PDB file of C-alpha atoms in Angstrom:
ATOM      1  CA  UNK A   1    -187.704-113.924-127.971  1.00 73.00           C
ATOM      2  CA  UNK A   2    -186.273-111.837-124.908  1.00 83.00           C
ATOM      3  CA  UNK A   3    -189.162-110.323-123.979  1.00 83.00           C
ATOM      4  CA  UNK A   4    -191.154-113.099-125.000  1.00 82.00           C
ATOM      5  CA  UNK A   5    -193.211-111.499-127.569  1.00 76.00           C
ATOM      6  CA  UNK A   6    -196.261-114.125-128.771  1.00 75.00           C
ATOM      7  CA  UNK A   7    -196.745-111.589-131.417  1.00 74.00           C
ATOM      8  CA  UNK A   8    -195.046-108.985-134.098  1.00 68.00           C
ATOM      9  CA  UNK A   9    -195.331-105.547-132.654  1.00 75.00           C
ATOM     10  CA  UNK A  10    -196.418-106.566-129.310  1.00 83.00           C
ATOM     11  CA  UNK A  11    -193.908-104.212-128.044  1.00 90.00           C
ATOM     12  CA  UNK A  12    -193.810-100.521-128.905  1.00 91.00           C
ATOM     13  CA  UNK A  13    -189.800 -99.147-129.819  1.00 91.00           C
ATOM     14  CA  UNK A  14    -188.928 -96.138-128.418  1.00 91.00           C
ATOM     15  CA  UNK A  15    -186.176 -93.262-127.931  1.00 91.00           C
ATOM     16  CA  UNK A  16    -185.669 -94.809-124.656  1.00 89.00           C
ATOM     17  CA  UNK A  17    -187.872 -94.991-122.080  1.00 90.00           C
ATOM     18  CA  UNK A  18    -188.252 -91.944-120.976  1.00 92.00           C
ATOM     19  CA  UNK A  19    -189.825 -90.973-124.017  1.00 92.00           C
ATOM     20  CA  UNK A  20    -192.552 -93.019-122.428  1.00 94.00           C
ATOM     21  CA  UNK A  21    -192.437 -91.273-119.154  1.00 94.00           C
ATOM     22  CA  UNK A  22    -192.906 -87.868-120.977  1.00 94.00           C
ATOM     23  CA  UNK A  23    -196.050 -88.993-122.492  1.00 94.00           C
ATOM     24  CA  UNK A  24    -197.782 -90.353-119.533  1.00 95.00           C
ATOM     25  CA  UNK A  25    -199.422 -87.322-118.326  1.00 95.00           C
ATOM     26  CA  UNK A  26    -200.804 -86.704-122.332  1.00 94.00           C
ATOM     27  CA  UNK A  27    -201.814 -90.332-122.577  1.00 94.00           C
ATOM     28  CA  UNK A  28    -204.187 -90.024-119.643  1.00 95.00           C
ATOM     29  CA  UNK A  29    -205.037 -86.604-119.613  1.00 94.00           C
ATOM     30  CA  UNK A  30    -208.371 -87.589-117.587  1.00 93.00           C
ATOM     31  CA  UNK A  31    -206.434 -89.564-115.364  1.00 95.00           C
ATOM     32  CA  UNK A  32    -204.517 -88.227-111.591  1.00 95.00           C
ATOM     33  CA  UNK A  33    -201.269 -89.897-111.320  1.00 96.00           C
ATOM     34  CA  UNK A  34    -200.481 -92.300-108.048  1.00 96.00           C
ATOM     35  CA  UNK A  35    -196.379 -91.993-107.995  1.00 95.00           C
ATOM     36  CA  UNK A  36    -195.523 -94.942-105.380  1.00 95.00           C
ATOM     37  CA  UNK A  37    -192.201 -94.105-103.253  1.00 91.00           C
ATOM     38  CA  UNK A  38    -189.888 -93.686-103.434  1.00 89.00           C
ATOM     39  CA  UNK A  39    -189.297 -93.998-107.078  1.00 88.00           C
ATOM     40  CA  UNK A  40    -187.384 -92.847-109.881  1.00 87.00           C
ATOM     41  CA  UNK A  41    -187.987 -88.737-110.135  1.00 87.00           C
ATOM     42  CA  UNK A  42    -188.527 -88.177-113.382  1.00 90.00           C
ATOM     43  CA  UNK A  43    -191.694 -89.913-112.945  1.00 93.00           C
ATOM     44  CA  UNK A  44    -192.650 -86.774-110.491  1.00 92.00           C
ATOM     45  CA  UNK A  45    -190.908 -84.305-112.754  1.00 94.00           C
ATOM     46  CA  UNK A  46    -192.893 -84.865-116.159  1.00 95.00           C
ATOM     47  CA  UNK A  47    -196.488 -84.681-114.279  1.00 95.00           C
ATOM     48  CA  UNK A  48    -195.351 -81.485-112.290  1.00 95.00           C
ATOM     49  CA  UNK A  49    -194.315 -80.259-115.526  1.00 94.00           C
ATOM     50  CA  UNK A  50    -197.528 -80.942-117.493  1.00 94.00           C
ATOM     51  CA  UNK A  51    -199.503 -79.292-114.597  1.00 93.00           C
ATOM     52  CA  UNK A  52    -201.561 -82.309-113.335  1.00 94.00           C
ATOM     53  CA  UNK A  53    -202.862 -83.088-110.505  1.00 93.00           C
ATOM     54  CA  UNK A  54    -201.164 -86.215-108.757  1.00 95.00           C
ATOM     55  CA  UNK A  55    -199.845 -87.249-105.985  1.00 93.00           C
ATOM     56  CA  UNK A  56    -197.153 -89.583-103.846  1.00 94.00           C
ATOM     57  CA  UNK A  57    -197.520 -93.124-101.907  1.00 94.00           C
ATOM     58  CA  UNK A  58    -195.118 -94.618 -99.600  1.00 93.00           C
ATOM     59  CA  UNK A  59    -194.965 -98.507-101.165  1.00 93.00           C
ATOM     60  CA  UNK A  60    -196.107 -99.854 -97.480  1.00 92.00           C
ATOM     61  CA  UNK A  61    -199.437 -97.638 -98.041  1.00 94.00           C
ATOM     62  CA  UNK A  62    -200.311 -98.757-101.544  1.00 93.00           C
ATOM     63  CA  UNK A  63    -202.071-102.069 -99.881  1.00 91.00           C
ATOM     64  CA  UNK A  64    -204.372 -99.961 -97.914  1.00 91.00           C
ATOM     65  CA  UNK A  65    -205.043 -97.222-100.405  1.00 91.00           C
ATOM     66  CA  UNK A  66    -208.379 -96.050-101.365  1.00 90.00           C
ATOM     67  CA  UNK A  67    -208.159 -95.440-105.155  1.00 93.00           C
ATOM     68  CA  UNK A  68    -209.687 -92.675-106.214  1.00 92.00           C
ATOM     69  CA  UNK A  69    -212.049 -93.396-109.848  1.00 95.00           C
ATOM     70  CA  UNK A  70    -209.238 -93.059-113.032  1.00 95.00           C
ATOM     71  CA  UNK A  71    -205.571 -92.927-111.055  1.00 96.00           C
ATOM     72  CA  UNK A  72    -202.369 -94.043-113.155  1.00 97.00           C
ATOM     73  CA  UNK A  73    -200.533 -96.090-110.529  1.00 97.00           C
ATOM     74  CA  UNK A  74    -196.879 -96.068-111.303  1.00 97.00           C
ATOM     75  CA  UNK A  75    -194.073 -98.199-109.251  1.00 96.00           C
ATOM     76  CA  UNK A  76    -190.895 -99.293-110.601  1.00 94.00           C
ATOM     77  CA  UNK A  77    -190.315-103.314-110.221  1.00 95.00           C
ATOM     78  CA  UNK A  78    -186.914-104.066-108.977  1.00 94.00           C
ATOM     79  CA  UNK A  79    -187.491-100.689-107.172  1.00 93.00           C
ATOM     80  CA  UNK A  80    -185.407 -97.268-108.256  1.00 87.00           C
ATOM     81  CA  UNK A  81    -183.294 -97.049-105.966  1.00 88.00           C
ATOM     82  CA  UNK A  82    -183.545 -99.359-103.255  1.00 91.00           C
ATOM     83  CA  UNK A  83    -184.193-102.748-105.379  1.00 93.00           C
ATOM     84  CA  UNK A  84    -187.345-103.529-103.885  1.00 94.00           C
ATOM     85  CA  UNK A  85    -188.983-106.587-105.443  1.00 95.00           C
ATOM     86  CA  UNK A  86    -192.899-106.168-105.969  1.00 95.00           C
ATOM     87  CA  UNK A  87    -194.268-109.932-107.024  1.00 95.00           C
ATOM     88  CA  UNK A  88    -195.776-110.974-110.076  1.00 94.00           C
ATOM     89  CA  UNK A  89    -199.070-111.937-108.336  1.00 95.00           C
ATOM     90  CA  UNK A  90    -199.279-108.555-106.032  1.00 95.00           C
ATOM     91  CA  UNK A  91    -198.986-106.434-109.359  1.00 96.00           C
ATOM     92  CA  UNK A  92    -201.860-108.713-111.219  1.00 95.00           C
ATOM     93  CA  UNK A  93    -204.395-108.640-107.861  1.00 95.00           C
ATOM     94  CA  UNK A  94    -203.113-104.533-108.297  1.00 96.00           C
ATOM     95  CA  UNK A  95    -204.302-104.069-111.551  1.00 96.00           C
ATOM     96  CA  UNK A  96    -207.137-105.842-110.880  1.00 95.00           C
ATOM     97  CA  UNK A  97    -208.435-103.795-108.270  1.00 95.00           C
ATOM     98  CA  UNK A  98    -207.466-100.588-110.509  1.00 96.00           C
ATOM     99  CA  UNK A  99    -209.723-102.014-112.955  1.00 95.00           C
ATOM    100  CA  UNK A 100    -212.687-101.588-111.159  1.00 94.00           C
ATOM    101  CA  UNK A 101    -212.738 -98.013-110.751  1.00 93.00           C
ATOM    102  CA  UNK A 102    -210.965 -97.145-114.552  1.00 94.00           C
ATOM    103  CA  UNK A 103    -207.623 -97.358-112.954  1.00 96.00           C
ATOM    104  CA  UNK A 104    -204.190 -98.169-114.731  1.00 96.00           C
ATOM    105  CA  UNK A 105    -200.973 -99.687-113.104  1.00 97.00           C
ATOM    106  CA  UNK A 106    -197.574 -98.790-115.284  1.00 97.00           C
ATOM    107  CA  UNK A 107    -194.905-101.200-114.270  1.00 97.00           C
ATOM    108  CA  UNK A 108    -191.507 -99.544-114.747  1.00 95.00           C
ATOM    109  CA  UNK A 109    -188.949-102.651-115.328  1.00 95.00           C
ATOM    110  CA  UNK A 110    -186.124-100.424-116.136  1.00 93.00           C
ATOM    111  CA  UNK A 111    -183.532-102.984-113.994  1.00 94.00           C
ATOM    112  CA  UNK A 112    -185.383-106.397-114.398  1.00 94.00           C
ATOM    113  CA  UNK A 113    -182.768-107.828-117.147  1.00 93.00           C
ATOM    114  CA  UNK A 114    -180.817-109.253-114.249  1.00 91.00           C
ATOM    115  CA  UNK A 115    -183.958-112.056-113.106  1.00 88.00           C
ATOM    116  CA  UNK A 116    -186.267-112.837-115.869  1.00 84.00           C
ATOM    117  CA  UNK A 117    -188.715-113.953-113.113  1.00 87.00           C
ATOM    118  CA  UNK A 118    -189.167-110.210-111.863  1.00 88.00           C
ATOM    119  CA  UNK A 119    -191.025-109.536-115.086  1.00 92.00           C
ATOM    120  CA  UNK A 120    -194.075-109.868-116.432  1.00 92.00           C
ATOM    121  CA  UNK A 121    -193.176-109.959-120.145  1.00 88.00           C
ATOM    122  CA  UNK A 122    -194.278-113.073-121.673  1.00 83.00           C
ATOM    123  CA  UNK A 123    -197.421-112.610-119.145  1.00 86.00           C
ATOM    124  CA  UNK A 124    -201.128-112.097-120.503  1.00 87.00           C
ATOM    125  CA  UNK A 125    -202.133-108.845-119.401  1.00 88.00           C
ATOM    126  CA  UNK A 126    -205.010-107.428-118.637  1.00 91.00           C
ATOM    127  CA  UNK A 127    -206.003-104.097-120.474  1.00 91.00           C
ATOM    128  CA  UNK A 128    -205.151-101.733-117.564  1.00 95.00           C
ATOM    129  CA  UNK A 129    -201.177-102.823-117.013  1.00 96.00           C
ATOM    130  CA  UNK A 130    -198.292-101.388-119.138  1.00 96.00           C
ATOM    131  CA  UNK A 131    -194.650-102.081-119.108  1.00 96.00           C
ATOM    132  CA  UNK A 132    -191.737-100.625-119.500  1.00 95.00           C
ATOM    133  CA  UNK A 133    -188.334-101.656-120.507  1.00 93.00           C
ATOM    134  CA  UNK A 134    -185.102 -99.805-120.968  1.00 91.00           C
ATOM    135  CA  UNK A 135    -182.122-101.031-122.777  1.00 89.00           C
ATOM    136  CA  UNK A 136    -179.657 -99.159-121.530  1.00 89.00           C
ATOM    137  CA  UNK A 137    -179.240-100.472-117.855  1.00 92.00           C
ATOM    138  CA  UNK A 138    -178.074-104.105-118.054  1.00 94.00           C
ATOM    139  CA  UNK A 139    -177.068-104.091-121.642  1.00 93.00           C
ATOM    140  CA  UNK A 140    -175.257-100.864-120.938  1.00 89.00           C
ATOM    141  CA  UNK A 141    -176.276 -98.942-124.353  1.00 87.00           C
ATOM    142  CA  UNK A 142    -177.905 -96.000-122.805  1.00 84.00           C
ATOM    143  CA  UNK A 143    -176.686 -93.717-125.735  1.00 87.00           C
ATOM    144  CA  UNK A 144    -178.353 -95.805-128.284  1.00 87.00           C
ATOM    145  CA  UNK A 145    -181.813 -94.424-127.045  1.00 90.00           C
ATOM    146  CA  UNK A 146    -183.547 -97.343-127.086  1.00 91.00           C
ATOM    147  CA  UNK A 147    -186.696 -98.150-124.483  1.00 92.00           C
ATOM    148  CA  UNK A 148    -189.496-100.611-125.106  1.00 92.00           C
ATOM    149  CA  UNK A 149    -193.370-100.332-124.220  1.00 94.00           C
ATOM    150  CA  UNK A 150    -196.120-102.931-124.176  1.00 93.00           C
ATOM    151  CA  UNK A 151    -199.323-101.350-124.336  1.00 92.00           C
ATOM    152  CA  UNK A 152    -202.935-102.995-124.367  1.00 89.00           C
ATOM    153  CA  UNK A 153    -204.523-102.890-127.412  1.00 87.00           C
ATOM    154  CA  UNK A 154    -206.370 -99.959-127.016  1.00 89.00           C
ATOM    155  CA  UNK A 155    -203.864 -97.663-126.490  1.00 91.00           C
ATOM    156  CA  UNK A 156    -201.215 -99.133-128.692  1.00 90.00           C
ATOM    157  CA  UNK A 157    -202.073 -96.891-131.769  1.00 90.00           C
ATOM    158  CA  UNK A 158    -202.312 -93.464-130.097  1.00 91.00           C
ATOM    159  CA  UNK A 159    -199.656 -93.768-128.303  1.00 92.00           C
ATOM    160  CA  UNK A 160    -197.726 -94.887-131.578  1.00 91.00           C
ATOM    161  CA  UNK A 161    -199.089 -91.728-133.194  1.00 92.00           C
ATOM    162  CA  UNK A 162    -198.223 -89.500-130.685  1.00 91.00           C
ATOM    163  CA  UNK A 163    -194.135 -90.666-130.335  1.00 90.00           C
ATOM    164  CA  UNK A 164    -194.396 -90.101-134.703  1.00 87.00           C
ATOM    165  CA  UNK A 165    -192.570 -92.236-137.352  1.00 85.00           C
ATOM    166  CA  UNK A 166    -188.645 -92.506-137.131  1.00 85.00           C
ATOM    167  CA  UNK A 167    -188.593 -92.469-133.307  1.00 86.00           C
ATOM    168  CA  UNK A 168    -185.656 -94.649-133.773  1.00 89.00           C
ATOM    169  CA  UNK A 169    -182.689 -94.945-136.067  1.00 90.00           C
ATOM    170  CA  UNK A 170    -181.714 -97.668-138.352  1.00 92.00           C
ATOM    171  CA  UNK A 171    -178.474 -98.094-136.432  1.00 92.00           C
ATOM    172  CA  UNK A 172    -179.633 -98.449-132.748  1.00 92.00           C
ATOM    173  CA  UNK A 173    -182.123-101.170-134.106  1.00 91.00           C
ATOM    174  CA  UNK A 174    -179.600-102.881-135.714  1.00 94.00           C
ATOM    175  CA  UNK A 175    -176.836-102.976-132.769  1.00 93.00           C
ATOM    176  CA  UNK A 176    -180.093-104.009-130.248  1.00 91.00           C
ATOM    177  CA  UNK A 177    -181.325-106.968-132.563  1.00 91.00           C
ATOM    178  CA  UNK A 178    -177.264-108.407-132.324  1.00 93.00           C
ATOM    179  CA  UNK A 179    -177.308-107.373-128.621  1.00 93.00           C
ATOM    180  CA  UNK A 180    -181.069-109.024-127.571  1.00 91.00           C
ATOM    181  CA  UNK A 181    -179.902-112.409-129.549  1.00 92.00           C
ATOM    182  CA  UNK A 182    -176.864-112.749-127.744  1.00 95.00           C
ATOM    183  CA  UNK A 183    -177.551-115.412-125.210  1.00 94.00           C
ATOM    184  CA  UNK A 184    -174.021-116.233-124.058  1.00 96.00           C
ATOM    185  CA  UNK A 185    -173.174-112.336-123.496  1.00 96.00           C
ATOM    186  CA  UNK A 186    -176.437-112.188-121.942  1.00 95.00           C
ATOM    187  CA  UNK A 187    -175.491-115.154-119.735  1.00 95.00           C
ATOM    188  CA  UNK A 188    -171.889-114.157-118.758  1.00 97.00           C
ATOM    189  CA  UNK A 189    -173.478-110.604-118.180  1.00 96.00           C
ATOM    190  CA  UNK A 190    -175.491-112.030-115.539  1.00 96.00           C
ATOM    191  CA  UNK A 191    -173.201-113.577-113.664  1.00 96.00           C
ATOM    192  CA  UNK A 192    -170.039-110.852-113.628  1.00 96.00           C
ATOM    193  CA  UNK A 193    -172.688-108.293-112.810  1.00 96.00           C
ATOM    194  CA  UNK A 194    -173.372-110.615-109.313  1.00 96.00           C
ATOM    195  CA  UNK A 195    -169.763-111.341-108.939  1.00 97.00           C
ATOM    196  CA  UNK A 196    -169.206-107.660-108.854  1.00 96.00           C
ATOM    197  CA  UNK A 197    -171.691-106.483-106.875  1.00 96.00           C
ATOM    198  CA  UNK A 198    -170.776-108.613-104.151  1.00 96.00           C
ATOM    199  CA  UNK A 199    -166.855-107.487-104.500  1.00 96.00           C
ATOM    200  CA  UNK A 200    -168.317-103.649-104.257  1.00 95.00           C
ATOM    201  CA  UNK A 201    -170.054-104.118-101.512  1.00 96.00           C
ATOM    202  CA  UNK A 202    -167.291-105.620 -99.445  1.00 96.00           C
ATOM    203  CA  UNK A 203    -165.764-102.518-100.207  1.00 94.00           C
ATOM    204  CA  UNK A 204    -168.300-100.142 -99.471  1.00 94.00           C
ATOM    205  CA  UNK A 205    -168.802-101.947 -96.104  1.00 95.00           C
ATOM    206  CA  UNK A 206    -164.693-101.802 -95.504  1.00 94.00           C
ATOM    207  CA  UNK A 207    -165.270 -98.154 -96.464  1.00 90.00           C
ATOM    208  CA  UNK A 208    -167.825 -97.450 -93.428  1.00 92.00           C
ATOM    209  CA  UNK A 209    -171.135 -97.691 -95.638  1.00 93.00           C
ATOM    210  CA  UNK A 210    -174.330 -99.412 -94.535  1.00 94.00           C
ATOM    211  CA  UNK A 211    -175.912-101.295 -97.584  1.00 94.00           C
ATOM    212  CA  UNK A 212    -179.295-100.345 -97.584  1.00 91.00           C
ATOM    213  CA  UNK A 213    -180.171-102.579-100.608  1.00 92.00           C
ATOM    214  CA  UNK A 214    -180.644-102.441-104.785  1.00 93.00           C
ATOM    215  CA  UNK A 215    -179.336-104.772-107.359  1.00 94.00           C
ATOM    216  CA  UNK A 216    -176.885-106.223-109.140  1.00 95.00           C
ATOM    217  CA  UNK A 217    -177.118-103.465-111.447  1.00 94.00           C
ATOM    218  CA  UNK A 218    -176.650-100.816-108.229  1.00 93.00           C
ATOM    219  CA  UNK A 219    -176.480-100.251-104.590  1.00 93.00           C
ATOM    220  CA  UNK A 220    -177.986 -98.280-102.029  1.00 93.00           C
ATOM    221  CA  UNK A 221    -176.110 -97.164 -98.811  1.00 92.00           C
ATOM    222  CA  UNK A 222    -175.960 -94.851 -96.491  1.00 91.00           C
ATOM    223  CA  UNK A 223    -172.932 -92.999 -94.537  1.00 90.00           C
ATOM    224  CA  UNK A 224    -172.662 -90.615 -91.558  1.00 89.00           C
ATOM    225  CA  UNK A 225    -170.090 -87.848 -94.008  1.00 89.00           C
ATOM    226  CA  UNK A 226    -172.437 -88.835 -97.287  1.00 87.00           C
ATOM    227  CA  UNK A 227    -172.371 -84.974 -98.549  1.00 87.00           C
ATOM    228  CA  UNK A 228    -168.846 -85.334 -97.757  1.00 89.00           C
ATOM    229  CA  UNK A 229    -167.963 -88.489 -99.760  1.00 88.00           C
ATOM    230  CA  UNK A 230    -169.868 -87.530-102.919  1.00 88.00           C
ATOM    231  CA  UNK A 231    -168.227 -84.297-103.398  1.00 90.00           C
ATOM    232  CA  UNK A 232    -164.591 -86.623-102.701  1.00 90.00           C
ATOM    233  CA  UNK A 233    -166.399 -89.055-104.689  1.00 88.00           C
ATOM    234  CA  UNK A 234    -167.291 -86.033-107.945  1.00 89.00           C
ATOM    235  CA  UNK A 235    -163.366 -84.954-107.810  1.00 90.00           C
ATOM    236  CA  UNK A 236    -161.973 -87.837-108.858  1.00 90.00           C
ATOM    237  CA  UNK A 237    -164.725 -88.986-111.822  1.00 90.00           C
ATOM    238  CA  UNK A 238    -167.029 -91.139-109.380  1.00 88.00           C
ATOM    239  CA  UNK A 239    -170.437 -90.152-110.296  1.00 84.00           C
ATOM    240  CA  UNK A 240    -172.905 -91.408-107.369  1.00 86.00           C
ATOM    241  CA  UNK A 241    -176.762 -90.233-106.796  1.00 83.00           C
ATOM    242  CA  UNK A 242    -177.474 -88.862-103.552  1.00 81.00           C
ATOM    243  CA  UNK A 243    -180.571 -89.160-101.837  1.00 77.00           C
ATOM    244  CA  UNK A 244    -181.837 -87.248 -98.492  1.00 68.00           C
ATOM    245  CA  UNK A 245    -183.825 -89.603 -96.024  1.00 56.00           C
ATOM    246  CA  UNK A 246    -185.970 -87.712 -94.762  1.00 49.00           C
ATOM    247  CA  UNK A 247    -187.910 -90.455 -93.114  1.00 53.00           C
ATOM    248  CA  UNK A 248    -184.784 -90.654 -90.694  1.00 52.00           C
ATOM    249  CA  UNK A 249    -184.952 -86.471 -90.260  1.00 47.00           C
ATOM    250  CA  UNK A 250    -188.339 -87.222 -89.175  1.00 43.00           C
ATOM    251  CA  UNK A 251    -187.680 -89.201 -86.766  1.00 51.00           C
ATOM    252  CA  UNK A 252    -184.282 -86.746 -85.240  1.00 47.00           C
ATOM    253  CA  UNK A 253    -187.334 -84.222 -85.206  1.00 41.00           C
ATOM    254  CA  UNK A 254    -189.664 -86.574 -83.133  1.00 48.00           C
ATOM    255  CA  UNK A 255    -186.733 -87.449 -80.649  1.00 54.00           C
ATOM    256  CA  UNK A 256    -185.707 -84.057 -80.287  1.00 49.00           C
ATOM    257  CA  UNK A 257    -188.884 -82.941 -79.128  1.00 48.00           C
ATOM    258  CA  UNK A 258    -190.129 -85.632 -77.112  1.00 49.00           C
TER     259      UNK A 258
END
């Protein structure tokens, strides 16, 4: 009922999702990946480490791209890391278009717990889009190992063969069945996790940052000393991801010359 399943076995169970992401490369092996940035980077990593050929997309290019024949277009929707918002009726005219040339669109929808209308479970699909879930960002479970798939029919069964029987314990079904049924938690959740992104970014603006954007499950900034922070940040158990802009050391460059 969460992910509005019309069916039994609609959705795939996995050892989270980046069990998925490891496969991607194998499940399309006649396929170049289309990696739409920026993006989470272990969707780079696992096709640089199976050796094929792909290649990135700034998100304000993907409108005017020229698809080449068979390309697995992969985007994450809220965006990873700066909580971008593609719409429901962008990614279906997408995937159409991909269709036409043998194309398929993965939709990574690792943070879109926090705004059911950011997804497009419950959606018919065409046979060309896949989704992908995680359950340990909003529900915060992230050592149970647990990611969800839906595939189109025709892919459903290799891909099932290929992640083998047992991908999941007993256990982490069990605790994610309780968890997924859980409609007040899931409520309550919802709310606190607004609440307190709005008190954190008070502080990170009292603290000199420059919110750049993300979600109520994270936040993007920016800050003249960022190298310095996040090793201050590291000392004292404050575990933040940092990211180089290079867009904006392109443009030092282009000042410095002219």
């Amino acid at each position: 009922q969460y992910l509005k399943a019309d069916k039994p076995g609609q959705w795939l169970v996995l050892s989270g999702s980046q069990a998925f992401i490891n496969l991607i490369p194998q499940i399309f092996p006649d396929h170049m990946g289309l990696i739409v940035t920026p993006n989470y980077s272990e969707h780079e990593r696992v096709w640089t480490s199976a050796n094929r050929k792909y290649r990135k997309i700034k998100r304000d290019n993907v409108s005017s791209c020229m698809f080449e024949p068979n390309t697995v277009v992969i985007l994450t929707n809220p965006n990873n890391p700066d909580g971008y918002i593609w719409s429901i009726e962008y990614l279906s005219n997408l995937s159409a278009l991909l269709n036409k040339n043998g194309g398929i669109l993965i939709v990574d929808e690792a943070f879109a717990d926090i705004n059911d209308d950011l997804s497009l479970a419950g959606k018919s699909l065409p046979d060309n889009l896949i989704i992908l879930r995680s359950f340990g960002k909003f529900f915060g479970l992230g050592g149970l190992r647990l990611g969800l798939v839906r595939l189109p029919n025709k892919y459903y069964c290799s891909v099932k063969n290929m992640i083998g029987p047992w991908s999941v314990n007993a256990l982490a079904l069990l605790i994610a069945q309780y968890a997924l049924k859980d409609k007040e938690w899931i409520k309550e959740t919802k709310i606190r996790l607004k609440n307190d992104m709005a008190d954190l970014k008070k502080l990170l603006i009292q603290g000199g940052f420059n919110i750049i954007g993300g979600t109520d499950l994270f936040c993007l900034t920016e800050h003249k000393n960022a190298a310095e922070l996040n090793n201050k940040l590291n000392e004292n158990g404050i575990f933040v991801r940092q990211f180089d802009n290079s867009d904006t050391q392109m443009q030092r460059l282009k000042e410095a010359l002219s």
